[in-house]
Amino acid sequence: MSRLPLMALLPLLWVSLGAASAGAGDLDAVMSLLAAHRHARVDFVEQHFLAVLKRPVESFGIMTYDAPGRLEKRTVEPRIESLVLDGGTLTIERGGHTRTVDLASHPQILPFVESLRATLAGDRAALERAFRVEFAGTVARWTLTLTPDDPGIARTVARVRIEGSRDDLLTVEILEVDGDRSLMTLRDHQGS
Amino acid sequence: MSRRRTFVIGAWLGAVALAALIAVDARYLTDLSAFLPEHPTPAQRLLIDQLRTGPGSRLLLVALQGGDARARAGVSIGMARRLRADPEFSRVENGEELAAERDRAFLFEHRYLLSEAVTPEHFSVVGLRAALSDTVADLASPGGLALAPLAARDPTGEMLRIVDRLSRLRRPRTEDGVWVSADGARTLLVAETAAEGSDTDADERAIAAIRAAFDAARRESPGSAALDLVMSGPGVFAVDSRARIERAVVRLSIASSALVIAVLLAAYRSPAALLLGLLPVATGALAGVAAVARGFGAVHGITLGFGITLIGEAVDYSIYFFIQSMRGAPAAEPGVAPWERRLWPTLRLGMLTSVCGFSTLLAAGFPGLAQLGAYSISGLLAAAAVTRFVLPELVPRGFAVRDLGPAGARIERRLGAVRRAGSAALWTGALALACLALIVLFRARAGLWARELSSLSPIPMAAQKLYERLRGDLGAPDSLDLVVVTGDTQEAVLRGAERAAGALEPLIDRHVIGGFDSPANYLPSLAVQAARRASLPPPDVLGPDLERAARGLALDAGRLTPFLSDVEAARRSSLLTERDLQGTSLAAGLHALMLRQSGRWSALLPLYAPAGAAPRIDLARVGAALAAAGAGDARLVDLKRESDALYAAYLHEALRASLAGLLAIVVLLALALRSLTRAAHVLAPLGLAVLVVAAALALCKVPLTLLHLVGMLLIVAVGSNYALFFDARQAGDGQSALTLASLCLANLCTVIAFGLLCLSQVPVLEALGTTVAPGAFLALLFAALLTPRAGRGAGVERHA
């Protein structure tokens, strides 16, 4: 064994220690702020940076959240599609067909939906059930880094990073192990 | 005398031994086929195959209820793990994603043979560009990140198309990783037995294994004490009805025998008379079983249940013999001359009347009724023969039963009180009663007859309802409409199914149907696969075309080399056969929709009703679409209508047979009594009894089935004995008190035997009991009151 793995671990260790000491209280503060926020409606723009693509592709739509368990993501462009997470089931409506998926039997979807739902709900326990949670920054400007615990999920999803300010989410970035990533930017809903 | 006696007894014992040998050796069936036709139409054949050996017949539907959902899920997973290891089962599904990974790998590997989009146009520059643009849009969508790894190998989106298509088929909802009913109250599991659907023993073992797995899984899952196991399916029905029929046959035979014995013992006060009296019945029962076994090859369990009815009639013979012939028989008087002269002709006529009635059942189109006919005829003939020839030889000299004359005289006095109203008044009353019954029947005519085949089923209604509910929970087609394609080879029917699918597809958009399933969804025909393979371009064409198609799109054609090599691999691959599906859930899907019966293949395409407004499928439009598309080998089968038509045909046939039987009885009586008027007097009380019973059943809102009809035939058969004895008495035999006593005793035995059938939990036996028990009693009462009395009524009836 070379010394490389150990060396590589050092900065990680430092980051996590630092995060823990800096943010334990702030994480709880942000979580309770989020938990108090019962309803949200935001516009989103999502960009995918994928290896098969020469340039990133973009979609946008509206996301609605109702505490504690309902999250709806309605994409308007480039094609109409809706994802509704309600409790443990995810309903996907696309091209006139509806598909219902049970999260428990499809854990690979967890990082894509549960990360967002649990954060919006301020449900620290739920987050920590599925991810290793790291908090950085302050209540006014924070970053949550979620790393999947499940080795099966960790094979594809490297991490989810959520940036926010107080009880608002600003960006959600999902990074895959193969380098593909998506970046979702949220802002208050305009219009209706 | 002594030589004759030796001969008679020897011949009888020989016949009994032979019958016993045949009966012991006979094959006994307990499945539901007693009420399925022997010469079905093609559609009926399909129905029967479905019921008996079809893929559906091997399914056991299991539901867990009570407790909380998580505990149920735990038990479901534990049960499934055990059952999957059990060789009794070929398939166990509870919604767990076990096969999913293997399925996905299979679908992905063979996507160019399985995707219906694969055509030459799809792989032209224009087609490729359209498909690539779609994929870019997909990649931009929220699920895009998950699709990205596939995009380099499948940029035309075939996998998504296949998965979309398969996921359109209804499946149960999944919760906590396992299937649950739509309301979430039940957790569901489906087990397919490895043995044939008609193997009831295997079903019984499978059911026991499921119970054991449930108990074991419950022990290891905390909080599962409140859970309940519910099972349904054809296998459960077969086992249940076998048990129920066996229980009914055994218990009721024992109970009615015991009661009849008790009654006879009380009446005769002589164990010897009792034993002798049971000989005709026992011989008749044996002869009946032997005749059915020889004539039909196998005996239906339910036939033995009907056999109880034989006790009801055959025991009468010995009763008449003992009571009427033994009356004051002085020890010195040799032989049984008076019995042979006076009693036997009447008894013989009564027996022949019954045989006439039953003989019409012999021609019935399904074995249940035909066996009942054969059993009853041979049983009655044997019992009558034993009464006539063997009993007199066995009766010891000086043998006498208690004189029932005084009892008969008491009943006679009671009747006399009513009779004093006068013959005219009684007949007017009878006419009024008949009119009343007819009015009741006329008013109830719409719902008088049960219209469904299920009314013949030995399965109780509650069990049928549970089955329907579980089927609904599992998302089975809620209508029983099927498109069926039949052919000589699997390939032929798969191609037929594909043609039919082409006609059905547009009907989904027009909301005529909600959807359909097809075996070709799981395994396309070789022809279609070959066409798809042939539309894949060679690499020197596809490479440049792809380059051109991707121009200007976000997709990087340079990164799509995995796609090029996958297409090339598909071009060189061999076509898929049934064998390739092994180990995937597609095999189960295929098997569920393919039937192979005596060298013929059938593909079943169940139709789903459209959601919302129209609950029923407009079959005329489906039929028209099939015809227009030239899918001529596809036949539209409405299983429900088909099965009800089957039953209507039975009913029609049984009605016709009953009328023919009635006519035969009228002719027989008219000839034997040499008078139409006397025949009418004999038949009138029986007709009245039948009418009153039918009206009473109608009043109680019991829909009449075939078995009620058979019961009415039995009323006439049994009742004709009573009427004939009254007629004989009127015609010159003065032993009224004794005759009446013997008839009452015989009637009591009949009512006991049939009355006990009312307690059986086999619907068909219950129907028989509720008809015959009151009917036999009424027949006796009416015959006693209505038969004109010697010397008292108007003299015109005396013709003999």
PDB file of N, CA, C and O in Angstrom, chain A residues 46 48 50-55 57-59 73 75 78-79 81 83 89 94 97 99 102 104-106 112 174 176 178 180-182, chain B residues 97 134 136-142 144-146 148-149 151-152 160 163-164 167-168 174-177 550 552-556 559:
ATOM      1  N   GLU A  46     -32.930  23.933 -14.394  1.00  0.00           N
ATOM      2  CA  GLU A  46     -32.033  22.817 -14.118  1.00  0.00           C
ATOM      3  C   GLU A  46     -31.120  22.619 -15.322  1.00  0.00           C
ATOM      4  O   GLU A  46     -31.571  22.572 -16.462  1.00  0.00           O
ATOM      5  N   HIS A  48     -28.093  20.219 -16.998  1.00  0.00           N
ATOM      6  CA  HIS A  48     -27.392  18.934 -16.918  1.00  0.00           C
ATOM      7  C   HIS A  48     -26.074  19.063 -17.657  1.00  0.00           C
ATOM      8  O   HIS A  48     -26.049  19.472 -18.823  1.00  0.00           O
ATOM      9  N   LEU A  50     -23.467  16.698 -18.981  1.00  0.00           N
ATOM     10  CA  LEU A  50     -23.298  15.261 -19.168  1.00  0.00           C
ATOM     11  C   LEU A  50     -22.195  14.969 -20.178  1.00  0.00           C
ATOM     12  O   LEU A  50     -21.995  15.721 -21.136  1.00  0.00           O
ATOM     13  N   ALA A  51     -21.541  13.853 -19.963  1.00  0.00           N
ATOM     14  CA  ALA A  51     -20.416  13.494 -20.824  1.00  0.00           C
ATOM     15  C   ALA A  51     -20.852  13.274 -22.277  1.00  0.00           C
ATOM     16  O   ALA A  51     -20.119  13.585 -23.209  1.00  0.00           O
ATOM     17  N   VAL A  52     -22.070  12.722 -22.465  1.00  0.00           N
ATOM     18  CA  VAL A  52     -22.497  12.461 -23.840  1.00  0.00           C
ATOM     19  C   VAL A  52     -22.881  13.732 -24.580  1.00  0.00           C
ATOM     20  O   VAL A  52     -23.137  13.691 -25.766  1.00  0.00           O
ATOM     21  N   LEU A  53     -22.939  14.836 -23.868  1.00  0.00           N
ATOM     22  CA  LEU A  53     -23.390  16.077 -24.490  1.00  0.00           C
ATOM     23  C   LEU A  53     -22.216  17.004 -24.781  1.00  0.00           C
ATOM     24  O   LEU A  53     -21.262  17.088 -24.009  1.00  0.00           O
ATOM     25  N   LYS A  54     -22.327  17.705 -25.902  1.00  0.00           N
ATOM     26  CA  LYS A  54     -21.303  18.676 -26.238  1.00  0.00           C
ATOM     27  C   LYS A  54     -21.468  19.930 -25.377  1.00  0.00           C
ATOM     28  O   LYS A  54     -20.529  20.614 -25.054  1.00  0.00           O
ATOM     29  N   ARG A  55     -22.707  20.265 -25.058  1.00  0.00           N
ATOM     30  CA  ARG A  55     -22.976  21.438 -24.227  1.00  0.00           C
ATOM     31  C   ARG A  55     -24.104  21.075 -23.262  1.00  0.00           C
ATOM     32  O   ARG A  55     -24.888  20.157 -23.523  1.00  0.00           O
ATOM     33  N   VAL A  57     -27.574  20.844 -21.263  1.00  0.00           N
ATOM     34  CA  VAL A  57     -28.974  21.052 -21.638  1.00  0.00           C
ATOM     35  C   VAL A  57     -29.717  21.578 -20.434  1.00  0.00           C
ATOM     36  O   VAL A  57     -29.324  21.365 -19.287  1.00  0.00           O
ATOM     37  N   GLU A  58     -30.808  22.259 -20.715  1.00  0.00           N
ATOM     38  CA  GLU A  58     -31.473  23.013 -19.669  1.00  0.00           C
ATOM     39  C   GLU A  58     -32.966  22.708 -19.668  1.00  0.00           C
ATOM     40  O   GLU A  58     -33.568  22.495 -20.712  1.00  0.00           O
ATOM     41  N   SER A  59     -33.560  22.673 -18.481  1.00  0.00           N
ATOM     42  CA  SER A  59     -35.015  22.574 -18.408  1.00  0.00           C
ATOM     43  C   SER A  59     -35.485  23.537 -17.345  1.00  0.00           C
ATOM     44  O   SER A  59     -34.709  23.939 -16.479  1.00  0.00           O
ATOM     45  N   LYS A  73     -42.700  18.597  -8.783  1.00  0.00           N
ATOM     46  CA  LYS A  73     -41.762  19.261  -9.680  1.00  0.00           C
ATOM     47  C   LYS A  73     -42.368  19.170 -11.064  1.00  0.00           C
ATOM     48  O   LYS A  73     -42.462  18.093 -11.645  1.00  0.00           O
ATOM     49  N   THR A  75     -42.078  20.209 -14.839  1.00  0.00           N
ATOM     50  CA  THR A  75     -41.195  20.747 -15.864  1.00  0.00           C
ATOM     51  C   THR A  75     -42.056  21.250 -17.015  1.00  0.00           C
ATOM     52  O   THR A  75     -42.979  20.560 -17.440  1.00  0.00           O
ATOM     53  N   PRO A  78     -37.957  21.347 -21.654  1.00  0.00           N
ATOM     54  CA  PRO A  78     -38.338  21.243 -23.074  1.00  0.00           C
ATOM     55  C   PRO A  78     -39.593  20.397 -23.289  1.00  0.00           C
ATOM     56  O   PRO A  78     -40.142  20.421 -24.381  1.00  0.00           O
ATOM     57  N   ARG A  79     -40.027  19.639 -22.284  1.00  0.00           N
ATOM     58  CA  ARG A  79     -41.285  18.928 -22.460  1.00  0.00           C
ATOM     59  C   ARG A  79     -42.002  18.840 -21.127  1.00  0.00           C
ATOM     60  O   ARG A  79     -41.384  18.851 -20.069  1.00  0.00           O
ATOM     61  N   GLU A  81     -43.694  17.528 -18.037  1.00  0.00           N
ATOM     62  CA  GLU A  81     -43.478  16.314 -17.272  1.00  0.00           C
ATOM     63  C   GLU A  81     -43.705  16.659 -15.811  1.00  0.00           C
ATOM     64  O   GLU A  81     -43.363  17.764 -15.393  1.00  0.00           O
ATOM     65  N   LEU A  83     -43.389  15.344 -11.714  1.00  0.00           N
ATOM     66  CA  LEU A  83     -42.935  14.384 -10.712  1.00  0.00           C
ATOM     67  C   LEU A  83     -43.618  14.769  -9.421  1.00  0.00           C
ATOM     68  O   LEU A  83     -43.500  15.919  -8.996  1.00  0.00           O
ATOM     69  N   THR A  89     -44.369   7.441  -2.111  1.00  0.00           N
ATOM     70  CA  THR A  89     -44.495   7.104  -3.517  1.00  0.00           C
ATOM     71  C   THR A  89     -44.208   8.288  -4.412  1.00  0.00           C
ATOM     72  O   THR A  89     -44.508   9.427  -4.096  1.00  0.00           O
ATOM     73  N   ARG A  94     -45.745  11.528 -17.777  1.00  0.00           N
ATOM     74  CA  ARG A  94     -44.904  11.926 -18.894  1.00  0.00           C
ATOM     75  C   ARG A  94     -45.535  11.358 -20.153  1.00  0.00           C
ATOM     76  O   ARG A  94     -45.892  10.191 -20.211  1.00  0.00           O
ATOM     77  N   HIS A  97     -48.576   9.169 -19.966  1.00  0.00           N
ATOM     78  CA  HIS A  97     -48.550   7.972 -19.139  1.00  0.00           C
ATOM     79  C   HIS A  97     -48.162   8.327 -17.720  1.00  0.00           C
ATOM     80  O   HIS A  97     -47.339   9.212 -17.490  1.00  0.00           O
ATOM     81  N   ARG A  99     -46.780   6.819 -14.098  1.00  0.00           N
ATOM     82  CA  ARG A  99     -46.098   5.685 -13.496  1.00  0.00           C
ATOM     83  C   ARG A  99     -45.930   5.962 -12.026  1.00  0.00           C
ATOM     84  O   ARG A  99     -45.560   7.072 -11.627  1.00  0.00           O
ATOM     85  N   ASP A 102     -42.536   3.135  -5.930  1.00  0.00           N
ATOM     86  CA  ASP A 102     -42.414   3.114  -4.477  1.00  0.00           C
ATOM     87  C   ASP A 102     -40.950   3.348  -4.112  1.00  0.00           C
ATOM     88  O   ASP A 102     -40.064   2.634  -4.572  1.00  0.00           O
ATOM     89  N   ALA A 104     -39.286   2.891  -1.421  1.00  0.00           N
ATOM     90  CA  ALA A 104     -38.603   1.844  -0.660  1.00  0.00           C
ATOM     91  C   ALA A 104     -38.033   0.783  -1.594  1.00  0.00           C
ATOM     92  O   ALA A 104     -37.006   0.181  -1.305  1.00  0.00           O
ATOM     93  N   SER A 105     -38.726   0.543  -2.726  1.00  0.00           N
ATOM     94  CA  SER A 105     -38.211  -0.501  -3.600  1.00  0.00           C
ATOM     95  C   SER A 105     -37.286   0.069  -4.683  1.00  0.00           C
ATOM     96  O   SER A 105     -36.723  -0.679  -5.459  1.00  0.00           O
ATOM     97  N   HIS A 106     -37.138   1.354  -4.726  1.00  0.00           N
ATOM     98  CA  HIS A 106     -36.204   1.967  -5.685  1.00  0.00           C
ATOM     99  C   HIS A 106     -35.285   2.939  -4.961  1.00  0.00           C
ATOM    100  O   HIS A 106     -35.366   4.156  -5.159  1.00  0.00           O
ATOM    101  N   PHE A 112     -32.164  11.789  -5.419  1.00  0.00           N
ATOM    102  CA  PHE A 112     -32.745  12.790  -6.301  1.00  0.00           C
ATOM    103  C   PHE A 112     -33.982  13.461  -5.701  1.00  0.00           C
ATOM    104  O   PHE A 112     -34.295  14.582  -6.039  1.00  0.00           O
ATOM    105  N   ILE A 174     -26.330  17.952  -7.984  1.00  0.00           N
ATOM    106  CA  ILE A 174     -26.129  16.514  -7.804  1.00  0.00           C
ATOM    107  C   ILE A 174     -24.936  16.105  -8.648  1.00  0.00           C
ATOM    108  O   ILE A 174     -24.910  16.355  -9.857  1.00  0.00           O
ATOM    109  N   GLU A 176     -22.560  13.047  -9.939  1.00  0.00           N
ATOM    110  CA  GLU A 176     -22.467  11.596 -10.056  1.00  0.00           C
ATOM    111  C   GLU A 176     -21.010  11.159 -10.055  1.00  0.00           C
ATOM    112  O   GLU A 176     -20.097  11.954 -10.316  1.00  0.00           O
ATOM    113  N   ASP A 178     -19.487   9.333 -12.132  1.00  0.00           N
ATOM    114  CA  ASP A 178     -18.834   9.381 -13.441  1.00  0.00           C
ATOM    115  C   ASP A 178     -18.580  10.807 -13.926  1.00  0.00           C
ATOM    116  O   ASP A 178     -18.141  11.018 -15.054  1.00  0.00           O
ATOM    117  N   ASP A 180     -20.835  13.221 -14.443  1.00  0.00           N
ATOM    118  CA  ASP A 180     -22.049  13.914 -14.860  1.00  0.00           C
ATOM    119  C   ASP A 180     -22.623  14.653 -13.652  1.00  0.00           C
ATOM    120  O   ASP A 180     -22.556  14.161 -12.524  1.00  0.00           O
ATOM    121  N   ARG A 181     -23.197  15.842 -13.923  1.00  0.00           N
ATOM    122  CA  ARG A 181     -23.819  16.513 -12.785  1.00  0.00           C
ATOM    123  C   ARG A 181     -24.991  17.369 -13.257  1.00  0.00           C
ATOM    124  O   ARG A 181     -25.104  17.702 -14.450  1.00  0.00           O
ATOM    125  N   SER A 182     -25.872  17.664 -12.308  1.00  0.00           N
ATOM    126  CA  SER A 182     -26.970  18.564 -12.626  1.00  0.00           C
ATOM    127  C   SER A 182     -26.956  19.685 -11.611  1.00  0.00           C
ATOM    128  O   SER A 182     -26.559  19.486 -10.458  1.00  0.00           O
TER     129      SER A 182
ATOM    130  N   GLU B  97     -38.373  -6.345  -5.806  1.00  0.00           N
ATOM    131  CA  GLU B  97     -37.656  -6.124  -7.062  1.00  0.00           C
ATOM    132  C   GLU B  97     -36.504  -7.113  -7.203  1.00  0.00           C
ATOM    133  O   GLU B  97     -35.349  -6.728  -7.269  1.00  0.00           O
ATOM    134  N   ASP B 134     -35.266  13.641 -29.219  1.00  0.00           N
ATOM    135  CA  ASP B 134     -36.067  13.183 -28.076  1.00  0.00           C
ATOM    136  C   ASP B 134     -35.166  12.869 -26.896  1.00  0.00           C
ATOM    137  O   ASP B 134     -35.470  13.203 -25.750  1.00  0.00           O
ATOM    138  N   VAL B 136     -32.207  14.011 -26.226  1.00  0.00           N
ATOM    139  CA  VAL B 136     -31.647  15.222 -25.635  1.00  0.00           C
ATOM    140  C   VAL B 136     -32.674  15.843 -24.687  1.00  0.00           C
ATOM    141  O   VAL B 136     -32.355  16.247 -23.565  1.00  0.00           O
ATOM    142  N   ALA B 137     -33.945  15.875 -25.149  1.00  0.00           N
ATOM    143  CA  ALA B 137     -35.004  16.424 -24.295  1.00  0.00           C
ATOM    144  C   ALA B 137     -35.148  15.593 -23.026  1.00  0.00           C
ATOM    145  O   ALA B 137     -35.338  16.132 -21.930  1.00  0.00           O
ATOM    146  N   ASP B 138     -35.061  14.281 -23.175  1.00  0.00           N
ATOM    147  CA  ASP B 138     -35.130  13.406 -21.997  1.00  0.00           C
ATOM    148  C   ASP B 138     -33.997  13.709 -21.032  1.00  0.00           C
ATOM    149  O   ASP B 138     -34.174  13.726 -19.814  1.00  0.00           O
ATOM    150  N   LEU B 139     -32.815  13.928 -21.607  1.00  0.00           N
ATOM    151  CA  LEU B 139     -31.652  14.179 -20.755  1.00  0.00           C
ATOM    152  C   LEU B 139     -31.799  15.502 -20.020  1.00  0.00           C
ATOM    153  O   LEU B 139     -31.276  15.670 -18.913  1.00  0.00           O
ATOM    154  N   ALA B 140     -32.529  16.438 -20.627  1.00  0.00           N
ATOM    155  CA  ALA B 140     -32.728  17.727 -19.977  1.00  0.00           C
ATOM    156  C   ALA B 140     -33.746  17.627 -18.851  1.00  0.00           C
ATOM    157  O   ALA B 140     -33.782  18.466 -17.961  1.00  0.00           O
ATOM    158  N   SER B 141     -34.575  16.612 -18.875  1.00  0.00           N
ATOM    159  CA  SER B 141     -35.646  16.488 -17.882  1.00  0.00           C
ATOM    160  C   SER B 141     -35.069  16.077 -16.532  1.00  0.00           C
ATOM    161  O   SER B 141     -33.902  15.683 -16.448  1.00  0.00           O
ATOM    162  N   PRO B 142     -35.872  16.210 -15.470  1.00  0.00           N
ATOM    163  CA  PRO B 142     -35.346  15.922 -14.126  1.00  0.00           C
ATOM    164  C   PRO B 142     -34.727  14.536 -14.017  1.00  0.00           C
ATOM    165  O   PRO B 142     -33.793  14.333 -13.247  1.00  0.00           O
ATOM    166  N   GLY B 144     -33.017  13.150 -16.225  1.00  0.00           N
ATOM    167  CA  GLY B 144     -31.945  13.068 -17.210  1.00  0.00           C
ATOM    168  C   GLY B 144     -30.649  12.485 -16.679  1.00  0.00           C
ATOM    169  O   GLY B 144     -29.978  11.709 -17.347  1.00  0.00           O
ATOM    170  N   LEU B 145     -30.347  12.877 -15.434  1.00  0.00           N
ATOM    171  CA  LEU B 145     -29.091  12.422 -14.858  1.00  0.00           C
ATOM    172  C   LEU B 145     -29.057  10.895 -14.769  1.00  0.00           C
ATOM    173  O   LEU B 145     -28.027  10.262 -15.012  1.00  0.00           O
ATOM    174  N   ALA B 146     -30.218  10.325 -14.424  1.00  0.00           N
ATOM    175  CA  ALA B 146     -30.288   8.872 -14.288  1.00  0.00           C
ATOM    176  C   ALA B 146     -30.208   8.205 -15.657  1.00  0.00           C
ATOM    177  O   ALA B 146     -29.742   7.082 -15.778  1.00  0.00           O
ATOM    178  N   ALA B 148     -28.519   9.393 -18.270  1.00  0.00           N
ATOM    179  CA  ALA B 148     -27.270   9.691 -18.957  1.00  0.00           C
ATOM    180  C   ALA B 148     -26.381   8.464 -19.197  1.00  0.00           C
ATOM    181  O   ALA B 148     -25.853   8.310 -20.286  1.00  0.00           O
ATOM    182  N   PRO B 149     -26.237   7.583 -18.196  1.00  0.00           N
ATOM    183  CA  PRO B 149     -25.346   6.440 -18.424  1.00  0.00           C
ATOM    184  C   PRO B 149     -25.817   5.554 -19.589  1.00  0.00           C
ATOM    185  O   PRO B 149     -24.998   4.892 -20.224  1.00  0.00           O
ATOM    186  N   ALA B 151     -27.452   6.726 -22.248  1.00  0.00           N
ATOM    187  CA  ALA B 151     -27.596   7.487 -23.484  1.00  0.00           C
ATOM    188  C   ALA B 151     -26.524   7.129 -24.505  1.00  0.00           C
ATOM    189  O   ALA B 151     -26.793   7.081 -25.706  1.00  0.00           O
ATOM    190  N   ALA B 152     -25.310   6.861 -24.052  1.00  0.00           N
ATOM    191  CA  ALA B 152     -24.242   6.581 -24.994  1.00  0.00           C
ATOM    192  C   ALA B 152     -24.476   5.255 -25.727  1.00  0.00           C
ATOM    193  O   ALA B 152     -24.060   5.086 -26.860  1.00  0.00           O
ATOM    194  N   LEU B 160     -36.245   2.936 -22.954  1.00  0.00           N
ATOM    195  CA  LEU B 160     -37.330   3.687 -22.329  1.00  0.00           C
ATOM    196  C   LEU B 160     -38.673   3.280 -22.927  1.00  0.00           C
ATOM    197  O   LEU B 160     -39.669   3.145 -22.223  1.00  0.00           O
ATOM    198  N   VAL B 163     -39.690  -0.168 -21.593  1.00  0.00           N
ATOM    199  CA  VAL B 163     -40.095  -0.098 -20.186  1.00  0.00           C
ATOM    200  C   VAL B 163     -41.438   0.606 -20.065  1.00  0.00           C
ATOM    201  O   VAL B 163     -42.327   0.174 -19.325  1.00  0.00           O
ATOM    202  N   ASP B 164     -41.597   1.682 -20.841  1.00  0.00           N
ATOM    203  CA  ASP B 164     -42.860   2.414 -20.833  1.00  0.00           C
ATOM    204  C   ASP B 164     -44.019   1.506 -21.189  1.00  0.00           C
ATOM    205  O   ASP B 164     -45.070   1.515 -20.562  1.00  0.00           O
ATOM    206  N   SER B 167     -44.683  -1.013 -18.502  1.00  0.00           N
ATOM    207  CA  SER B 167     -45.188  -0.449 -17.252  1.00  0.00           C
ATOM    208  C   SER B 167     -46.603   0.073 -17.417  1.00  0.00           C
ATOM    209  O   SER B 167     -47.250   0.433 -16.450  1.00  0.00           O
ATOM    210  N   ARG B 168     -47.078   0.111 -18.676  1.00  0.00           N
ATOM    211  CA  ARG B 168     -48.453   0.548 -18.873  1.00  0.00           C
ATOM    212  C   ARG B 168     -49.434  -0.510 -18.391  1.00  0.00           C
ATOM    213  O   ARG B 168     -50.578  -0.238 -18.120  1.00  0.00           O
ATOM    214  N   THR B 174     -47.226  -0.623  -4.934  1.00  0.00           N
ATOM    215  CA  THR B 174     -46.165  -1.135  -4.069  1.00  0.00           C
ATOM    216  C   THR B 174     -46.011  -0.212  -2.869  1.00  0.00           C
ATOM    217  O   THR B 174     -46.019   1.005  -3.013  1.00  0.00           O
ATOM    218  N   GLU B 175     -45.883  -0.794  -1.694  1.00  0.00           N
ATOM    219  CA  GLU B 175     -45.660  -0.012  -0.483  1.00  0.00           C
ATOM    220  C   GLU B 175     -44.720  -0.803   0.415  1.00  0.00           C
ATOM    221  O   GLU B 175     -44.879  -2.013   0.541  1.00  0.00           O
ATOM    222  N   ASP B 176     -43.751  -0.122   0.993  1.00  0.00           N
ATOM    223  CA  ASP B 176     -42.729  -0.791   1.789  1.00  0.00           C
ATOM    224  C   ASP B 176     -42.086  -1.940   1.000  1.00  0.00           C
ATOM    225  O   ASP B 176     -41.711  -2.963   1.559  1.00  0.00           O
ATOM    226  N   GLY B 177     -42.012  -1.761  -0.304  1.00  0.00           N
ATOM    227  CA  GLY B 177     -41.300  -2.736  -1.119  1.00  0.00           C
ATOM    228  C   GLY B 177     -42.117  -3.930  -1.568  1.00  0.00           C
ATOM    229  O   GLY B 177     -41.605  -4.787  -2.273  1.00  0.00           O
ATOM    230  N   ALA B 550     -26.783  13.803 -35.965  1.00  0.00           N
ATOM    231  CA  ALA B 550     -26.490  14.501 -34.706  1.00  0.00           C
ATOM    232  C   ALA B 550     -26.021  15.924 -34.943  1.00  0.00           C
ATOM    233  O   ALA B 550     -25.832  16.686 -33.991  1.00  0.00           O
ATOM    234  N   GLY B 552     -25.594  19.598 -35.155  1.00  0.00           N
ATOM    235  CA  GLY B 552     -26.369  20.701 -34.589  1.00  0.00           C
ATOM    236  C   GLY B 552     -27.047  20.353 -33.271  1.00  0.00           C
ATOM    237  O   GLY B 552     -27.539  21.226 -32.574  1.00  0.00           O
ATOM    238  N   LEU B 553     -27.116  19.058 -32.898  1.00  0.00           N
ATOM    239  CA  LEU B 553     -27.732  18.677 -31.621  1.00  0.00           C
ATOM    240  C   LEU B 553     -26.684  18.738 -30.506  1.00  0.00           C
ATOM    241  O   LEU B 553     -25.478  18.729 -30.782  1.00  0.00           O
ATOM    242  N   ALA B 554     -27.181  18.817 -29.259  1.00  0.00           N
ATOM    243  CA  ALA B 554     -26.256  18.879 -28.132  1.00  0.00           C
ATOM    244  C   ALA B 554     -25.504  17.558 -27.956  1.00  0.00           C
ATOM    245  O   ALA B 554     -24.465  17.496 -27.309  1.00  0.00           O
ATOM    246  N   LEU B 555     -26.072  16.506 -28.503  1.00  0.00           N
ATOM    247  CA  LEU B 555     -25.487  15.184 -28.340  1.00  0.00           C
ATOM    248  C   LEU B 555     -24.171  15.095 -29.120  1.00  0.00           C
ATOM    249  O   LEU B 555     -24.080  15.554 -30.255  1.00  0.00           O
ATOM    250  N   ASP B 556     -23.195  14.492 -28.536  1.00  0.00           N
ATOM    251  CA  ASP B 556     -21.887  14.391 -29.156  1.00  0.00           C
ATOM    252  C   ASP B 556     -21.765  13.045 -29.864  1.00  0.00           C
ATOM    253  O   ASP B 556     -21.592  12.009 -29.220  1.00  0.00           O
ATOM    254  N   ARG B 559     -19.167  10.461 -29.079  1.00  0.00           N
ATOM    255  CA  ARG B 559     -19.209   9.655 -27.847  1.00  0.00           C
ATOM    256  C   ARG B 559     -20.182   8.491 -27.955  1.00  0.00           C
ATOM    257  O   ARG B 559     -20.484   7.838 -26.968  1.00  0.00           O
TER     258      ARG B 559
END
